[in-house]
Amino acid sequence: MEPFDIRGVRIVPGALDASAQVDLLGDLRAVAARAPLFHPETARGRRMSVRMTSAGRVGWVSDRRGYRYEPRHPSGADWPPIPDRLLSLWRAHAGTAAPPDTCLVNFYGEGARMGMHQDRDEADLDQPVLSLSLGDAALFRIGNLERGGRTESVWLHSGDVAVLGGKARLLHHGIDRVRHGSSRLLPDGGRINVTMRVALPPAAGARG
Ligand code: SIN
Ligand code: FE2
């Protein structure tokens, strides 16, 4: 299928073919071996249904102190580097010269979902967010700059990329549900979503 836009969100179906998905899964298993998946808590103390970890200079965490980027995994370990295959995907689809400095890995087991939210914890909101879906298909809902209002939904399949940039950068979005077992990529089912971002302000010294 050709790439298309929904409210300015660029969807690239099948950006990664089946063998590239398998290779990337190996990279992500290595990331999770060094930085294990954990269930973040919201600032109100609710456990999120999605498990998460990160790669890059900083990683996204949430606990009673709120949402933020941290230089270390909750265990105290450094986050592993962003896998090269993901950096290439960013170069191919993000449309920006700045490299990503963080890569959030979300794992959706059976019944996991993600409520409508904006991605706005990054320093430079002119830089896009690139999301890659792996495994089970997910119903991705795209809303508005303000909370509420009419929304549109699209199924994201394994290998699909979505880019939230430009006027779509701050649109509310979420995952209503995952069709458990719809893909054979993960032997026990489930969905992995990887989002790369430029989280830190441009500073003296390199990103990466
Ligand atoms: C997110 O908004 O952080 C994740 C979206 C997705 O899982 O596709
Ligand atoms: Fe998001």
Short mmCIF file of C-alpha atoms and ligand atoms in Angstrom, two decimals:
data_model
loop_
_atom_site.label_atom_id
_atom_site.label_comp_id
_atom_site.label_asym_id
_atom_site.label_seq_id
_atom_site.Cartn_x
_atom_site.Cartn_y
_atom_site.Cartn_z
CA MET A 1 0.00 0.00 0.00
CA GLU A 2 1.14 3.55 -0.73
CA PRO A 3 1.89 5.95 2.14
CA PHE A 4 -1.06 8.12 3.15
CA ASP A 5 -1.90 10.90 5.62
CA ILE A 6 -4.56 11.11 8.32
CA ARG A 7 -4.85 14.61 9.78
CA GLY A 8 -1.22 15.16 8.84
CA VAL A 9 -0.01 11.91 10.45
CA ARG A 10 2.03 10.13 7.78
CA ILE A 11 1.37 6.38 7.63
CA VAL A 12 3.85 4.22 5.71
CA PRO A 13 2.38 0.72 5.43
CA GLY A 14 4.96 -2.05 5.25
CA ALA A 15 7.96 0.23 5.77
CA LEU A 16 9.82 -2.86 7.08
CA ASP A 17 9.47 -6.18 5.29
CA ALA A 18 9.10 -9.49 7.12
CA SER A 19 12.80 -10.33 7.35
CA ALA A 20 13.72 -6.82 8.51
CA GLN A 21 11.06 -7.17 11.23
CA VAL A 22 12.64 -10.39 12.46
CA ASP A 23 16.10 -8.78 12.51
CA LEU A 24 14.79 -5.80 14.43
CA LEU A 25 13.04 -8.06 16.91
CA GLY A 26 16.45 -9.53 17.70
CA ASP A 27 17.81 -6.03 18.32
CA LEU A 28 14.90 -5.22 20.61
CA ARG A 29 15.33 -8.44 22.58
CA ALA A 30 18.93 -7.39 23.20
CA VAL A 31 17.73 -3.97 24.39
CA ALA A 32 15.23 -5.58 26.77
CA ALA A 33 17.91 -7.95 28.09
CA ARG A 34 19.97 -4.95 29.22
CA ALA A 35 17.07 -2.67 30.13
CA PRO A 36 14.16 -4.91 31.20
CA LEU A 37 10.57 -3.98 30.39
CA PHE A 38 8.68 -2.51 33.34
CA HIS A 39 5.10 -1.36 34.02
CA PRO A 40 5.27 2.42 34.55
CA GLU A 41 2.89 4.03 37.01
CA THR A 42 1.01 7.22 36.25
CA ALA A 43 1.48 10.23 38.51
CA ARG A 44 -1.82 9.22 40.13
CA GLY A 45 -0.43 5.80 40.99
CA ARG A 46 -2.21 3.75 38.31
CA ARG A 47 -0.17 0.98 36.72
CA MET A 48 -0.08 1.31 32.94
CA SER A 49 -1.15 -1.82 31.01
CA VAL A 50 1.70 -1.40 28.54
CA ARG A 51 5.22 -2.47 29.58
CA MET A 52 8.05 -0.19 28.52
CA THR A 53 11.76 0.26 28.23
CA SER A 54 14.02 2.58 26.25
CA ALA A 55 17.24 2.89 24.32
CA GLY A 56 19.27 6.04 23.70
CA ARG A 57 20.83 8.79 25.77
CA VAL A 58 17.66 9.16 27.80
CA GLY A 59 14.58 7.04 28.36
CA TRP A 60 11.00 7.91 29.13
CA VAL A 61 9.81 6.98 32.60
CA SER A 62 6.69 7.62 34.60
CA ASP A 63 6.08 7.17 38.30
CA ARG A 64 4.52 9.10 41.17
CA ARG A 65 6.81 12.01 40.30
CA GLY A 66 5.24 12.24 36.85
CA TYR A 67 6.43 11.76 33.27
CA ARG A 68 9.94 12.66 32.24
CA TYR A 69 13.10 11.60 30.42
CA GLU A 70 15.81 10.07 32.60
CA PRO A 71 19.44 9.22 31.78
CA ARG A 72 19.10 5.77 33.40
CA HIS A 73 16.78 2.79 33.60
CA PRO A 74 14.97 2.50 36.97
CA SER A 75 17.54 -0.24 37.84
CA GLY A 76 20.28 2.41 37.66
CA ALA A 77 21.80 0.97 34.47
CA ASP A 78 22.52 3.07 31.39
CA TRP A 79 20.00 2.70 28.57
CA PRO A 80 21.46 0.67 25.68
CA PRO A 81 22.22 2.52 22.43
CA ILE A 82 19.51 2.87 19.80
CA PRO A 83 19.94 -0.07 17.37
CA ASP A 84 21.44 0.91 13.99
CA ARG A 85 18.50 -0.56 12.11
CA LEU A 86 16.22 1.90 13.89
CA LEU A 87 18.52 4.83 13.19
CA SER A 88 18.32 3.93 9.47
CA LEU A 89 14.55 3.83 9.68
CA TRP A 90 14.58 7.31 11.21
CA ARG A 91 16.84 8.61 8.43
CA ALA A 92 14.53 7.13 5.82
CA HIS A 93 11.24 8.44 7.21
CA ALA A 94 11.62 11.19 9.82
CA GLY A 95 12.44 13.97 7.36
CA THR A 96 14.76 15.80 9.76
CA ALA A 97 18.51 16.15 10.04
CA ALA A 98 18.58 15.78 13.82
CA PRO A 99 19.20 12.21 15.00
CA PRO A 100 16.91 10.73 17.64
CA ASP A 101 18.29 10.58 21.18
CA THR A 102 15.64 8.31 22.62
CA CYS A 103 13.72 5.25 21.56
CA LEU A 104 10.78 4.11 23.65
CA VAL A 105 9.83 0.44 23.36
CA ASN A 106 6.22 -0.32 24.32
CA PHE A 107 5.02 -3.90 24.73
CA TYR A 108 1.29 -4.57 24.52
CA GLY A 109 0.32 -7.95 25.97
CA GLU A 110 -3.24 -9.25 25.82
CA GLY A 111 -5.70 -6.51 26.80
CA ALA A 112 -3.14 -3.69 26.93
CA ARG A 113 -4.12 -0.32 25.51
CA MET A 114 -3.00 3.27 25.66
CA GLY A 115 -5.33 6.16 26.43
CA MET A 116 -5.49 9.33 24.36
CA HIS A 117 -2.52 11.60 25.07
CA GLN A 118 -0.12 14.07 23.47
CA ASP A 119 3.63 13.50 23.20
CA ARG A 120 4.95 16.72 24.66
CA ASP A 121 7.78 15.87 27.03
CA GLU A 122 10.43 16.70 24.40
CA ALA A 123 12.42 19.94 24.32
CA ASP A 124 11.95 20.73 20.62
CA LEU A 125 8.42 20.04 19.45
CA ASP A 126 9.42 20.88 15.87
CA GLN A 127 11.16 17.50 15.72
CA PRO A 128 8.89 14.62 14.71
CA VAL A 129 7.97 11.41 16.50
CA LEU A 130 8.47 8.26 14.43
CA SER A 131 6.56 5.16 15.46
CA LEU A 132 7.07 1.62 14.20
CA SER A 133 4.60 -1.20 14.85
CA LEU A 134 5.65 -4.86 15.20
CA GLY A 135 3.51 -7.91 15.88
CA ASP A 136 -0.24 -7.83 16.44
CA ALA A 137 -2.36 -5.23 14.65
CA ALA A 138 -3.51 -2.24 16.70
CA LEU A 139 -6.30 0.28 16.32
CA PHE A 140 -4.60 3.68 16.40
CA ARG A 141 -6.90 6.62 17.15
CA ILE A 142 -5.97 10.12 16.04
CA GLY A 143 -7.70 13.12 17.57
CA ASN A 144 -7.12 16.83 17.80
CA LEU A 145 -4.76 19.40 19.30
CA GLU A 146 -7.30 19.90 22.08
CA ARG A 147 -8.68 17.05 24.12
CA GLY A 148 -11.88 15.47 22.81
CA GLY A 149 -13.67 16.13 19.55
CA ARG A 150 -14.03 13.90 16.52
CA THR A 151 -11.35 11.28 15.92
CA GLU A 152 -10.26 8.96 13.12
CA SER A 153 -8.81 5.48 13.51
CA VAL A 154 -6.53 3.29 11.47
CA TRP A 155 -5.25 -0.25 11.98
CA LEU A 156 -1.46 -0.34 12.26
CA HIS A 157 0.11 -3.63 11.18
CA SER A 158 3.51 -5.17 11.73
CA GLY A 159 6.12 -3.20 9.78
CA ASP A 160 4.05 -0.01 9.49
CA VAL A 161 5.57 3.37 10.31
CA ALA A 162 3.63 6.42 11.50
CA VAL A 163 5.23 9.88 11.68
CA LEU A 164 3.76 12.64 13.82
CA GLY A 165 5.41 15.81 12.62
CA GLY A 166 4.63 19.36 11.61
CA LYS A 167 1.04 20.32 12.35
CA ALA A 168 0.31 16.73 13.46
CA ARG A 169 3.09 16.66 16.07
CA LEU A 170 0.84 17.49 19.02
CA LEU A 171 -2.32 15.67 17.99
CA HIS A 172 -3.86 13.52 20.70
CA HIS A 173 -3.52 9.82 19.91
CA GLY A 174 -3.88 6.44 21.55
CA ILE A 175 -4.29 2.72 21.04
CA ASP A 176 -7.84 1.50 21.60
CA ARG A 177 -7.13 -2.18 21.27
CA VAL A 178 -4.77 -4.78 19.89
CA ARG A 179 -6.03 -7.76 17.92
CA HIS A 180 -4.25 -10.39 19.97
CA GLY A 181 -2.70 -13.19 17.94
CA SER A 182 -3.24 -11.45 14.57
CA SER A 183 0.48 -11.62 13.72
CA ARG A 184 2.90 -14.51 13.95
CA LEU A 185 5.97 -12.32 14.51
CA LEU A 186 5.92 -12.84 18.29
CA PRO A 187 5.45 -16.50 19.21
CA ASP A 188 3.13 -15.72 22.13
CA GLY A 189 1.35 -12.84 20.41
CA GLY A 190 1.48 -9.23 21.50
CA ARG A 191 2.51 -5.98 19.93
CA ILE A 192 5.66 -3.93 20.13
CA ASN A 193 5.61 -0.25 19.31
CA VAL A 194 8.86 1.63 19.02
CA THR A 195 8.87 5.43 19.04
CA MET A 196 11.95 7.48 18.34
CA ARG A 197 12.21 11.13 19.28
CA VAL A 198 14.58 14.01 19.75
CA ALA A 199 13.99 14.54 23.47
CA LEU A 200 16.88 16.71 24.60
CA PRO A 201 17.58 20.31 23.60
CA PRO A 202 20.41 20.72 21.10
CA ALA A 203 23.45 21.17 23.35
CA ALA A 204 27.18 21.38 23.10
CA GLY A 205 28.36 17.91 22.20
CA ALA A 206 26.85 15.12 20.21
CA ARG A 207 23.52 13.44 20.33
CA GLY A 208 23.01 9.77 19.72
C1 SIN B 1 2.51 6.02 21.89
O1 SIN B 1 1.73 6.89 21.59
O2 SIN B 1 3.46 6.22 22.67
C2 SIN B 1 2.38 4.63 21.33
C3 SIN B 1 1.54 4.55 20.13
C4 SIN B 1 1.50 3.15 19.63
O3 SIN B 1 1.63 2.20 20.43
O4 SIN B 1 1.34 2.95 18.41
FE FE2 B 2 2.30 8.87 22.08
#
